[in-house]
mmCIF file of N, CA and C in Angstrom:
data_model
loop_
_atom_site.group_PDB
_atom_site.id
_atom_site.type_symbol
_atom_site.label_atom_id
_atom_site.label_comp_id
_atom_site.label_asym_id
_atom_site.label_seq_id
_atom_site.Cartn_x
_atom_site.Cartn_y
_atom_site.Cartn_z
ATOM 1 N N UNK A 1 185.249 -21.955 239.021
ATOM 2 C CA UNK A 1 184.630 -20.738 239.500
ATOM 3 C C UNK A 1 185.654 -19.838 240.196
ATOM 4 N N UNK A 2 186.765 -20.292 241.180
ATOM 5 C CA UNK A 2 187.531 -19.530 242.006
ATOM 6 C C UNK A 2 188.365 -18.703 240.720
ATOM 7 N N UNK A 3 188.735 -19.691 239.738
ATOM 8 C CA UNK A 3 189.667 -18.744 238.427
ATOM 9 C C UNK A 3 188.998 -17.799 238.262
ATOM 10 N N UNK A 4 187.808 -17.988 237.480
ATOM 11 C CA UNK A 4 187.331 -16.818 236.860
ATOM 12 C C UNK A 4 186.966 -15.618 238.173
ATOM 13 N N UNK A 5 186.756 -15.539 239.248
ATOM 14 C CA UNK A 5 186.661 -14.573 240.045
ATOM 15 C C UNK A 5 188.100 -14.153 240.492
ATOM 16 N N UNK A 6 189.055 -14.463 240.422
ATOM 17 C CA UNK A 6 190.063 -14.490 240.776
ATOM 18 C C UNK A 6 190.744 -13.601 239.462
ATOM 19 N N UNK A 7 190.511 -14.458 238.139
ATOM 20 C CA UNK A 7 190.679 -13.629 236.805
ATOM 21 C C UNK A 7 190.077 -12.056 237.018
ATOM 22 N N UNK A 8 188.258 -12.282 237.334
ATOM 23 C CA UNK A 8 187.758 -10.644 237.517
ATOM 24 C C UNK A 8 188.356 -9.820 238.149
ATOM 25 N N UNK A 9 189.092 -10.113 239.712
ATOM 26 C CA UNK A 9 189.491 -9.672 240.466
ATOM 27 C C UNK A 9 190.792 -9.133 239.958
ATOM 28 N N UNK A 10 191.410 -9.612 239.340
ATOM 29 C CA UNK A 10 192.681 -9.399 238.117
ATOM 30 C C UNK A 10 192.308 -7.972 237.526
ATOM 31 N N UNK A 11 191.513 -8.188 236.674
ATOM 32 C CA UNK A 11 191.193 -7.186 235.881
ATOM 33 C C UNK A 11 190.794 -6.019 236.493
ATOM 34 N N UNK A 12 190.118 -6.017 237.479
ATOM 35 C CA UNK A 12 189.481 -5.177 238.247
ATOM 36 C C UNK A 12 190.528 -4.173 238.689
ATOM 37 N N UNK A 13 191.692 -4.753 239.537
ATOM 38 C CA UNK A 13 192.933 -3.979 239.696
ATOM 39 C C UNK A 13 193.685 -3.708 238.640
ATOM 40 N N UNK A 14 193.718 -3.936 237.919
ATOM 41 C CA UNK A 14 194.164 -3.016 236.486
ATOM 42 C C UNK A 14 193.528 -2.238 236.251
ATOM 43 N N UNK A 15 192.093 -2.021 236.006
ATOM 44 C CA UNK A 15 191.449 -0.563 235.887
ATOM 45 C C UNK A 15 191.745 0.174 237.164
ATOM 46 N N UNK A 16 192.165 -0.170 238.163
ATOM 47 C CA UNK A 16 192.254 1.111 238.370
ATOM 48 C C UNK A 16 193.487 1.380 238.888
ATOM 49 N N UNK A 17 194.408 0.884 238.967
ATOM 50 C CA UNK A 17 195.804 1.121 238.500
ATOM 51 C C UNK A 17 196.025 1.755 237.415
ATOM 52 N N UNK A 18 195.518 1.541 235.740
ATOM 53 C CA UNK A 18 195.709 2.279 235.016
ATOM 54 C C UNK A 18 194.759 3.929 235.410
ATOM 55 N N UNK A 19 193.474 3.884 235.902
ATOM 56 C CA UNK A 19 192.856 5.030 236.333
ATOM 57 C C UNK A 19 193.749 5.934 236.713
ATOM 58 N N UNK A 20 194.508 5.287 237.509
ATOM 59 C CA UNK A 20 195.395 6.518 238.393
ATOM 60 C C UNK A 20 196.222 6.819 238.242
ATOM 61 N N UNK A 21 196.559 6.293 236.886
ATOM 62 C CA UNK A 21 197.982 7.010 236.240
ATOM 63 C C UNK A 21 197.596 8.206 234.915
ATOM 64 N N UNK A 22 198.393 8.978 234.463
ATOM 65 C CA UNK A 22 198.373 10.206 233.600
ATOM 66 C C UNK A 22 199.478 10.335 232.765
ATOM 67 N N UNK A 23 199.216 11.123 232.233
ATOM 68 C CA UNK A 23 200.614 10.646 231.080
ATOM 69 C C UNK A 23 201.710 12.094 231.269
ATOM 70 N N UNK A 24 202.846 11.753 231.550
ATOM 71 C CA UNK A 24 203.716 12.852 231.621
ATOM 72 C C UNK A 24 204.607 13.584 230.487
ATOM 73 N N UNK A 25 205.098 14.163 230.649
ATOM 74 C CA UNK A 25 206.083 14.753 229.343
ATOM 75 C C UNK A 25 207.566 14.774 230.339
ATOM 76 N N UNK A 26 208.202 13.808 229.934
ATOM 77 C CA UNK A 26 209.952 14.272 230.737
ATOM 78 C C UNK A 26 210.472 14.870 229.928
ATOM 79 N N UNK A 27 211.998 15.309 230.897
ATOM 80 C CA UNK A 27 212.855 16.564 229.941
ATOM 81 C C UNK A 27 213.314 16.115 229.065
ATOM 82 N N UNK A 28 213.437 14.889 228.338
ATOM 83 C CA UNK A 28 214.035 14.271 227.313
ATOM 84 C C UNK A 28 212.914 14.202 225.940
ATOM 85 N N UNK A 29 211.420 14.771 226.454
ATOM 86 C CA UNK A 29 210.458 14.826 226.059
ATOM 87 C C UNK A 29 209.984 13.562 225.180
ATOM 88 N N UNK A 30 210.053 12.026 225.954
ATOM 89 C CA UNK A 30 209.584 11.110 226.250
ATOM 90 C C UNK A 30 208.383 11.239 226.938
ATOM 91 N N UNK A 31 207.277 10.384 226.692
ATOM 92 C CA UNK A 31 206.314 10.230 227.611
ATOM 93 C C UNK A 31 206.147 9.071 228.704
ATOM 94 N N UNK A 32 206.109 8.822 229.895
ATOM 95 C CA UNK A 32 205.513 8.163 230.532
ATOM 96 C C UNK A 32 204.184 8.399 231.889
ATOM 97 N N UNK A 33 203.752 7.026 232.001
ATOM 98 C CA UNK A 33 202.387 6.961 232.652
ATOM 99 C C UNK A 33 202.892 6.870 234.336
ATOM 100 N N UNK A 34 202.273 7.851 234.838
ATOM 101 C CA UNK A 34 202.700 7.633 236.480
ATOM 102 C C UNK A 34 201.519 8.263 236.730
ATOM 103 N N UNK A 35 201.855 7.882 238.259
ATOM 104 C CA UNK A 35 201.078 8.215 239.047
ATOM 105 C C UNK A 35 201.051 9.386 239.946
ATOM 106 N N UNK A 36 199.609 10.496 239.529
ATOM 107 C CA UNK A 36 200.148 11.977 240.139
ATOM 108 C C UNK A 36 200.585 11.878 241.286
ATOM 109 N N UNK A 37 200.132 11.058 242.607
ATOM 110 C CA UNK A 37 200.208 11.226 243.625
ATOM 111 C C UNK A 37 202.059 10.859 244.850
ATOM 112 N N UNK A 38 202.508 10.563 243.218
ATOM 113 C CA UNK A 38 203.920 10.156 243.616
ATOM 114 C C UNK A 38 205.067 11.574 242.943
ATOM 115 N N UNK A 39 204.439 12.250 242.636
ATOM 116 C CA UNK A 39 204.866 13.664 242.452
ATOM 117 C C UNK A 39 204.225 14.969 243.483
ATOM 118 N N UNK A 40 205.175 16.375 243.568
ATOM 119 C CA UNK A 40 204.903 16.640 243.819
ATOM 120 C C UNK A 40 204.586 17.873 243.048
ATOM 121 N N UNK A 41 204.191 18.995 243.303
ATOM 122 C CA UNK A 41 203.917 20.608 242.499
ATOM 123 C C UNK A 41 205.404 21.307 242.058
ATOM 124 N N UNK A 42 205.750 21.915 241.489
ATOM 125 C CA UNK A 42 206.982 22.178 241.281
ATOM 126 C C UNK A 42 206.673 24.065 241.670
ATOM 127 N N UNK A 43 207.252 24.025 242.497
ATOM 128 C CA UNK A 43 207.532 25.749 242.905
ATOM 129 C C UNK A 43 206.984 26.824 242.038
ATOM 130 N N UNK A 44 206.161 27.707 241.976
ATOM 131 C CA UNK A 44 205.549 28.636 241.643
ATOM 132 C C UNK A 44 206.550 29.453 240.784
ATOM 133 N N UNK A 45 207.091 30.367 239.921
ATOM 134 C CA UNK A 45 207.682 32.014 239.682
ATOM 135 C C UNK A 45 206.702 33.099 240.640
ATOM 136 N N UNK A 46 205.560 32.258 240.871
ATOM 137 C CA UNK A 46 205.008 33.931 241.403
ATOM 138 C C UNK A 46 205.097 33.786 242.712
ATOM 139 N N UNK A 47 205.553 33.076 243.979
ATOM 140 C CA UNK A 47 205.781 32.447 244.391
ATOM 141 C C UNK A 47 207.564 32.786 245.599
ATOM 142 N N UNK A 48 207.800 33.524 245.097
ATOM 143 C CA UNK A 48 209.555 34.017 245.485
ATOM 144 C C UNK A 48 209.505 33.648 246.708
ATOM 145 N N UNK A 49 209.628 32.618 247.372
ATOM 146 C CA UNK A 49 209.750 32.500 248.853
ATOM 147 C C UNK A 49 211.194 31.509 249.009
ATOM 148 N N UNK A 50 211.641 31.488 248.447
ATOM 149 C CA UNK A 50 213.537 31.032 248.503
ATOM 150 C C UNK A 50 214.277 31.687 249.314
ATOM 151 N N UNK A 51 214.151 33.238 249.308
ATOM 152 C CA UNK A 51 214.374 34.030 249.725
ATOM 153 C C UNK A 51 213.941 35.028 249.459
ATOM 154 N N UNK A 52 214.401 36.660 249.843
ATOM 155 C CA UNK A 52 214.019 37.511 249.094
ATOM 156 C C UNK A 52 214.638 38.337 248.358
ATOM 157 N N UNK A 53 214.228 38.539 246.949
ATOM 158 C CA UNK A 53 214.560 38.548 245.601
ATOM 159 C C UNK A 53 213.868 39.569 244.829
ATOM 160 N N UNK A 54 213.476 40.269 245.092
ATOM 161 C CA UNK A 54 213.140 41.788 244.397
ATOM 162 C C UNK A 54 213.941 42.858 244.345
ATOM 163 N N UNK A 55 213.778 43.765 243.225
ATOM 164 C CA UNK A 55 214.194 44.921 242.907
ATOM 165 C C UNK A 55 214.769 45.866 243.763
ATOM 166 N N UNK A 56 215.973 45.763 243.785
ATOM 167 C CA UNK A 56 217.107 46.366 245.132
ATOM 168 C C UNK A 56 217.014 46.059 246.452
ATOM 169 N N UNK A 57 216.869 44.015 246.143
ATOM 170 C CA UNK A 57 217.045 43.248 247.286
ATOM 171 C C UNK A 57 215.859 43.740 248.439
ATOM 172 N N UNK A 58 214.421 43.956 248.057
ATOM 173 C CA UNK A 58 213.304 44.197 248.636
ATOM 174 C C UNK A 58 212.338 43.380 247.685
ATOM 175 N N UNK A 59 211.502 43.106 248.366
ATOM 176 C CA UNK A 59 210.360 42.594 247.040
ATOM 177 C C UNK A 59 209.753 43.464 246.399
ATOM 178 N N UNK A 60 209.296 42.939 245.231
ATOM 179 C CA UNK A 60 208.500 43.834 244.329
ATOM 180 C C UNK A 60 207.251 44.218 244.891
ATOM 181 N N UNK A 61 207.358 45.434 244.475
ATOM 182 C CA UNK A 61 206.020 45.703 244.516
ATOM 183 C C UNK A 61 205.656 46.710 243.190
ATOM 184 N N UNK A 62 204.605 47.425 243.269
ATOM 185 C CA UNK A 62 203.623 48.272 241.900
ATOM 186 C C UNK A 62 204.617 49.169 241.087
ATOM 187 N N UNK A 63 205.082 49.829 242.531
ATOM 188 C CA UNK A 63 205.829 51.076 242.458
ATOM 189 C C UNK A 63 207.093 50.733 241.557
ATOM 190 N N UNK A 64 207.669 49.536 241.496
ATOM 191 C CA UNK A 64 209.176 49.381 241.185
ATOM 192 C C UNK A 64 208.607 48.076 239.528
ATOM 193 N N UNK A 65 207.238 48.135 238.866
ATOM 194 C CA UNK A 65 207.410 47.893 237.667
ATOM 195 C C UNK A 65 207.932 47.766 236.568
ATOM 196 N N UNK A 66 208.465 49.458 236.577
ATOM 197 C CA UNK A 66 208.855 50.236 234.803
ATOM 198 C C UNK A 66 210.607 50.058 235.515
ATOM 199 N N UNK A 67 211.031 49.507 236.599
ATOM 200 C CA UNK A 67 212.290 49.402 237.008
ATOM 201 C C UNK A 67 213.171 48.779 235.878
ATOM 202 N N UNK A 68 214.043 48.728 234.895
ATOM 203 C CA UNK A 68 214.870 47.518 234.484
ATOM 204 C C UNK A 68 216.396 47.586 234.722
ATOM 205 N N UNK A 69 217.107 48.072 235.639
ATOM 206 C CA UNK A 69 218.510 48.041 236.065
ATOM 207 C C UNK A 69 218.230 47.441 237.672
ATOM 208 N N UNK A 70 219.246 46.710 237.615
ATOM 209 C CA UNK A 70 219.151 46.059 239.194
ATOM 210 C C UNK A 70 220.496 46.680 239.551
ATOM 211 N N UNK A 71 220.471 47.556 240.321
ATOM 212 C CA UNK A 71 222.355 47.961 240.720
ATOM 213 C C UNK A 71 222.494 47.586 242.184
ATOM 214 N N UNK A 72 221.899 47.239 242.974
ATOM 215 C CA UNK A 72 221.990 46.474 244.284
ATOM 216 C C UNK A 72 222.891 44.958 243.701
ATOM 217 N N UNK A 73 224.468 45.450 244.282
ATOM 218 C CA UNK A 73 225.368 44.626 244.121
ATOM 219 C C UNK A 73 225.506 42.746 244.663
ATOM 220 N N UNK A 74 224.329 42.854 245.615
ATOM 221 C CA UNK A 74 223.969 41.547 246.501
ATOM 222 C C UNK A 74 222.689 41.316 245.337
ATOM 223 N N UNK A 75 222.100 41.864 244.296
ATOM 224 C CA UNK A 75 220.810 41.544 243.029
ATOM 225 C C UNK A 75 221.262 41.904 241.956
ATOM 226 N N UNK A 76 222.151 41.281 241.426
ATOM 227 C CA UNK A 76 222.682 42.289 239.766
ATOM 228 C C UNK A 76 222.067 41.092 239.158
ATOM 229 N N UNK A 77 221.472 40.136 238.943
ATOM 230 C CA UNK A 77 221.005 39.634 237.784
ATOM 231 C C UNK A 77 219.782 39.986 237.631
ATOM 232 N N UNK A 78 219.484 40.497 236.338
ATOM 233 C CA UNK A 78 217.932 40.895 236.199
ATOM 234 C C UNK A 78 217.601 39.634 235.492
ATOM 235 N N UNK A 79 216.073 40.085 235.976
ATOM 236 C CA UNK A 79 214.909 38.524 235.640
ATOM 237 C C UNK A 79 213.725 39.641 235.299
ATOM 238 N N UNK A 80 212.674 38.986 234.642
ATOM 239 C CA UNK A 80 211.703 39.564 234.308
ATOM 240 C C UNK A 80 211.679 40.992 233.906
ATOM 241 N N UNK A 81 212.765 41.341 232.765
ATOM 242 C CA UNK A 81 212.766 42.241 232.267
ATOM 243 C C UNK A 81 213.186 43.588 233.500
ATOM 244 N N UNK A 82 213.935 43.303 233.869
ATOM 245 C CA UNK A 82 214.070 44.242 234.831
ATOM 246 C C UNK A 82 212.857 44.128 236.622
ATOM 247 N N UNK A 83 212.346 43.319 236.197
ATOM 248 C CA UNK A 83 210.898 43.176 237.463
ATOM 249 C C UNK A 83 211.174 42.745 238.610
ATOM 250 N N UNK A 84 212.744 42.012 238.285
ATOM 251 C CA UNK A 84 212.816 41.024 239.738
ATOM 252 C C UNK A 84 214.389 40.668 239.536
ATOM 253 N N UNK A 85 215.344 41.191 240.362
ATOM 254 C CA UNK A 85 216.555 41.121 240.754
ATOM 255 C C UNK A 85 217.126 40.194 240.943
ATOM 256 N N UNK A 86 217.714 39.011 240.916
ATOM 257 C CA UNK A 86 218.498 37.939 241.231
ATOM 258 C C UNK A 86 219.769 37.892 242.293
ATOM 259 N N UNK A 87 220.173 36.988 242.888
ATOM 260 C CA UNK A 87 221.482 37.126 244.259
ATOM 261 C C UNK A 87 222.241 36.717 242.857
ATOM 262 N N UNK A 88 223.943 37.080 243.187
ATOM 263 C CA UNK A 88 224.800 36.673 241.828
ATOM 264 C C UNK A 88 225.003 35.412 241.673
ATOM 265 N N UNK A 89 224.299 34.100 242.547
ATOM 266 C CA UNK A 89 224.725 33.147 242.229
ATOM 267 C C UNK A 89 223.407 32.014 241.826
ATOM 268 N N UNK A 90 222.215 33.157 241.550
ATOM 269 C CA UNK A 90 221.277 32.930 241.132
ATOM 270 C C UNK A 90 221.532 33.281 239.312
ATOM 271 N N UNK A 91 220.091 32.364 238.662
ATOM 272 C CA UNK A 91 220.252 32.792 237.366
ATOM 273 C C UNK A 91 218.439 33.087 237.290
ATOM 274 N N UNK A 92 218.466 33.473 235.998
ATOM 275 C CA UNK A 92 217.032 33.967 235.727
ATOM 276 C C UNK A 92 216.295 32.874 234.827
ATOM 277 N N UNK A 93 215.836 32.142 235.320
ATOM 278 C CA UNK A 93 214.773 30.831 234.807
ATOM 279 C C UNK A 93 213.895 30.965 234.047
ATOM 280 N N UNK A 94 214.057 31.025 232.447
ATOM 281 C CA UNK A 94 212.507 30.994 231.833
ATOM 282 C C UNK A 94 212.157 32.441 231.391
ATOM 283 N N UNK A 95 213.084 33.603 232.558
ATOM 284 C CA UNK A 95 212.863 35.036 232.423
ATOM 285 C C UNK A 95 211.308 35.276 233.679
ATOM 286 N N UNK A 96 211.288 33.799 234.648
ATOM 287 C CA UNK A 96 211.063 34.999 235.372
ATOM 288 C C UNK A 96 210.980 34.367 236.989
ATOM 289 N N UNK A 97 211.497 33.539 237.559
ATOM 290 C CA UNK A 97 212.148 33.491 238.625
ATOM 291 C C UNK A 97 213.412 33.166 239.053
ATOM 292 N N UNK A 98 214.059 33.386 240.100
ATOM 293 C CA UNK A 98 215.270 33.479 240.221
ATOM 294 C C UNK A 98 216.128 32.475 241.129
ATOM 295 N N UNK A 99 216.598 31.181 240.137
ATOM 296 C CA UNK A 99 217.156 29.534 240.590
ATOM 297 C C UNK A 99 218.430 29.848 241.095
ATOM 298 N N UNK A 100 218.467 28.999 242.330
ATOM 299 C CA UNK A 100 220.202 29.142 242.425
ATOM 300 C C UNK A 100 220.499 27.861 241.642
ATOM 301 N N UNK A 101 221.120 27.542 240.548
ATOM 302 C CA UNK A 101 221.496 25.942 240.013
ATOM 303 C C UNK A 101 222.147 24.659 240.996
ATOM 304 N N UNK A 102 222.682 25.505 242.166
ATOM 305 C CA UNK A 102 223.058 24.423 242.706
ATOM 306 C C UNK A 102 222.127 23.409 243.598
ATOM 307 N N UNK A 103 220.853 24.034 243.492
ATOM 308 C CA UNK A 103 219.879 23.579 244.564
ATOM 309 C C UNK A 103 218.757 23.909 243.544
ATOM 310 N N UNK A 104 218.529 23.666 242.510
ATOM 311 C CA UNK A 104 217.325 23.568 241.538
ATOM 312 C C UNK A 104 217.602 23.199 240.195
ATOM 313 N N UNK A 105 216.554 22.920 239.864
ATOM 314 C CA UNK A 105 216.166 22.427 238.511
ATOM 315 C C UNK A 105 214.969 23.343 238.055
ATOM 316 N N UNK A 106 215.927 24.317 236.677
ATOM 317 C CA UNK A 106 214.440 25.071 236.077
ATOM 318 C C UNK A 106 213.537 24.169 235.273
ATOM 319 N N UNK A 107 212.306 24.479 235.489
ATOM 320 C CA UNK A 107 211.382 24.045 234.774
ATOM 321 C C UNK A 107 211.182 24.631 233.780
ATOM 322 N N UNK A 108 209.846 24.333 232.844
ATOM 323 C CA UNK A 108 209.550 25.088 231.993
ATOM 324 C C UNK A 108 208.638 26.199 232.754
ATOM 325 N N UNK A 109 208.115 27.505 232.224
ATOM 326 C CA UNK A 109 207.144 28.305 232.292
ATOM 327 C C UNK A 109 207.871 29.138 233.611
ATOM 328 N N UNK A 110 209.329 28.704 234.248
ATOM 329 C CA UNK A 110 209.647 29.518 235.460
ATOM 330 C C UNK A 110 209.485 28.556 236.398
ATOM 331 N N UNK A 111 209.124 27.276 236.228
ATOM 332 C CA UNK A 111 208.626 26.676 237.726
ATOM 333 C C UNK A 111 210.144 25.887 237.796
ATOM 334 N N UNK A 112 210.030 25.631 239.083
ATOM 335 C CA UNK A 112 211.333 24.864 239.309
ATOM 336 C C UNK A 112 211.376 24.443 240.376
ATOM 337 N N UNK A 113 212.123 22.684 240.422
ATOM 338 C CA UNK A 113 212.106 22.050 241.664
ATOM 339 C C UNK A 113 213.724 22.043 242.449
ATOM 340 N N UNK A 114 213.320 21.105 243.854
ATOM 341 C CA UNK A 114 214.618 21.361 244.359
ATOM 342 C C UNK A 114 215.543 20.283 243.562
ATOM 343 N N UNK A 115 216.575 20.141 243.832
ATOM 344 C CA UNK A 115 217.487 19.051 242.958
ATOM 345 C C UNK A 115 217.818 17.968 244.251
ATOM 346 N N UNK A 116 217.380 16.721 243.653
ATOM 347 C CA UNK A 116 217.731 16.342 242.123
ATOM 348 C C UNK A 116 216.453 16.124 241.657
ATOM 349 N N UNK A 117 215.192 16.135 242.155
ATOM 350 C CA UNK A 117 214.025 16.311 241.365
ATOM 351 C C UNK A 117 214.217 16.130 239.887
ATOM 352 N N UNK A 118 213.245 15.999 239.227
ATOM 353 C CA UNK A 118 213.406 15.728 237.867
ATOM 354 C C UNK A 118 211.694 17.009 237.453
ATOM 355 N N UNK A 119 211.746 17.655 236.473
ATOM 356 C CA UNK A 119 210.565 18.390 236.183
ATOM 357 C C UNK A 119 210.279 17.328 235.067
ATOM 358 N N UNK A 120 208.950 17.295 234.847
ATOM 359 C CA UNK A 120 207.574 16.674 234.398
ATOM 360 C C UNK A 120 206.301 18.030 234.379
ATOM 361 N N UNK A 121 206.055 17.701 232.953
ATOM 362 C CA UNK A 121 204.843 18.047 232.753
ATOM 363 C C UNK A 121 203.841 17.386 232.170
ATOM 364 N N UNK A 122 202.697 17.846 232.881
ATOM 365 C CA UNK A 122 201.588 17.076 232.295
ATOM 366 C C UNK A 122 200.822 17.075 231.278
ATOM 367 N N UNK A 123 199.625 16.561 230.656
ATOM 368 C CA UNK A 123 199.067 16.809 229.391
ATOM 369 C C UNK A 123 198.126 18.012 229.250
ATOM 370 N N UNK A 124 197.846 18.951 230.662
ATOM 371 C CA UNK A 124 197.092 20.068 230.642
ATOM 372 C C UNK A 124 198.386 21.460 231.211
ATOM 373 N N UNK A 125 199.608 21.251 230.889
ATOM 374 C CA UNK A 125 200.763 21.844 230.850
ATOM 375 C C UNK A 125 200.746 22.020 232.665
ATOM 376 N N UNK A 126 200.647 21.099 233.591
ATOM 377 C CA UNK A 126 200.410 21.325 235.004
ATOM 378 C C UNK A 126 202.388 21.228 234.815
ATOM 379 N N UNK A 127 203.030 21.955 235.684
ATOM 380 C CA UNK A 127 204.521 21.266 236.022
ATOM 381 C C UNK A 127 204.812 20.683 237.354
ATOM 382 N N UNK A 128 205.204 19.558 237.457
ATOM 383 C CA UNK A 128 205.536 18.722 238.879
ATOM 384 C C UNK A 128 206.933 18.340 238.435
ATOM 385 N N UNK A 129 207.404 17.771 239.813
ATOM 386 C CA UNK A 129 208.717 17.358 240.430
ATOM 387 C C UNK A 129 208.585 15.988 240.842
ATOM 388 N N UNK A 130 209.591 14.934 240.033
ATOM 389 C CA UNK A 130 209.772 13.323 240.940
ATOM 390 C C UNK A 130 211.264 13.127 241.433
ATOM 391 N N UNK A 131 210.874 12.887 242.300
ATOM 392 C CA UNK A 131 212.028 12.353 243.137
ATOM 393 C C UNK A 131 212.468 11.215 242.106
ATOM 394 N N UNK A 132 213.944 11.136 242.206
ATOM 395 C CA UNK A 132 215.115 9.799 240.934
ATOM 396 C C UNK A 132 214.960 9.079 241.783
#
C-alpha cells in the first residue's frame, strides 16, 4: 500500500511540474520546456526608458512623426524610419528601439534584454529573457 501511494504521489508531482512548464523558441531556434516563472519580460521598443532617445535627443512626440534625419550629433543613428534617434554607440534593433550592444541583447520584434540574458520566445510570440 505505502508503494502505490508513494507511486501516486510520484505521478502527481509530475503533472504539475510538467503544468508549469511552456515551450520556448531559443535563438538557435531549438525548442525547450521551462518554466515561465524563471524568466523574466524582455524590455518593451515602446518603452525607451534606457535613457532618452528621441528625435534631436528629446523624446518623441506627435509633432516630430514625418521627421526622418536625425542631425543632433549626440542621436545620428536613425531607428524607426526616422521616428526615433539613437546615441552613436547605440544601434537600431529590429528598426525600432535603440540597443547599446554592449549591455543588450536584441530580441526579435525590438524587444531586448540586458546581457548576458539570453531572448526566448514563446508559443503565443510573448518575448522573455533567461539568465545563462
Amino acid at each position: 500500500m505505502q508503494f502505490r501511494c508513494l507511486l501516486l504521489a510520484f505521478a502527481a508531482q509530475c503533472a504539475l511540474s510538467y503544468a508549469a512548464t511552456e515551450t520556448f523558441i531559443l535563438p538557435d531556434g531549438s525548442t525547450a520546456e521551462l518554466d515561465p516563472s524563471t524568466l523574466s519580460k524582455a524590455f518593451s521598443p515602446d518603452d525607451n526608458g534606457l535613457s532618452t532617445r528621441g528625435l534631436r535627443g528629446g523624446p518623441v512626440s506627435p509633432k516630430k512623426l514625418f521627421a526622418r534625419d536625425c542631425f543632433d550629433p549626440n542621436y545620428p543613428v536613425v531607428c524607426q524610419g526616422g521616428n526615433l534617434c539613437c546615441q552613436p554607440d547605440d544601434f537600431c534593433c529590429e528598426g525600432r528601439s535603440c540597443v547599446d550592444p554592449d549591455y543588450h541583447n536584441c530580441c526579435k520584434y525590438g524587444y531586448y534584454c540586458n546581457k548576458p540574458d539570453v531572448c526566448m520566445l514563446n508559443q503565443s510570440g510573448g518575448v522573455y529573457c533567461q539568465a545563462p
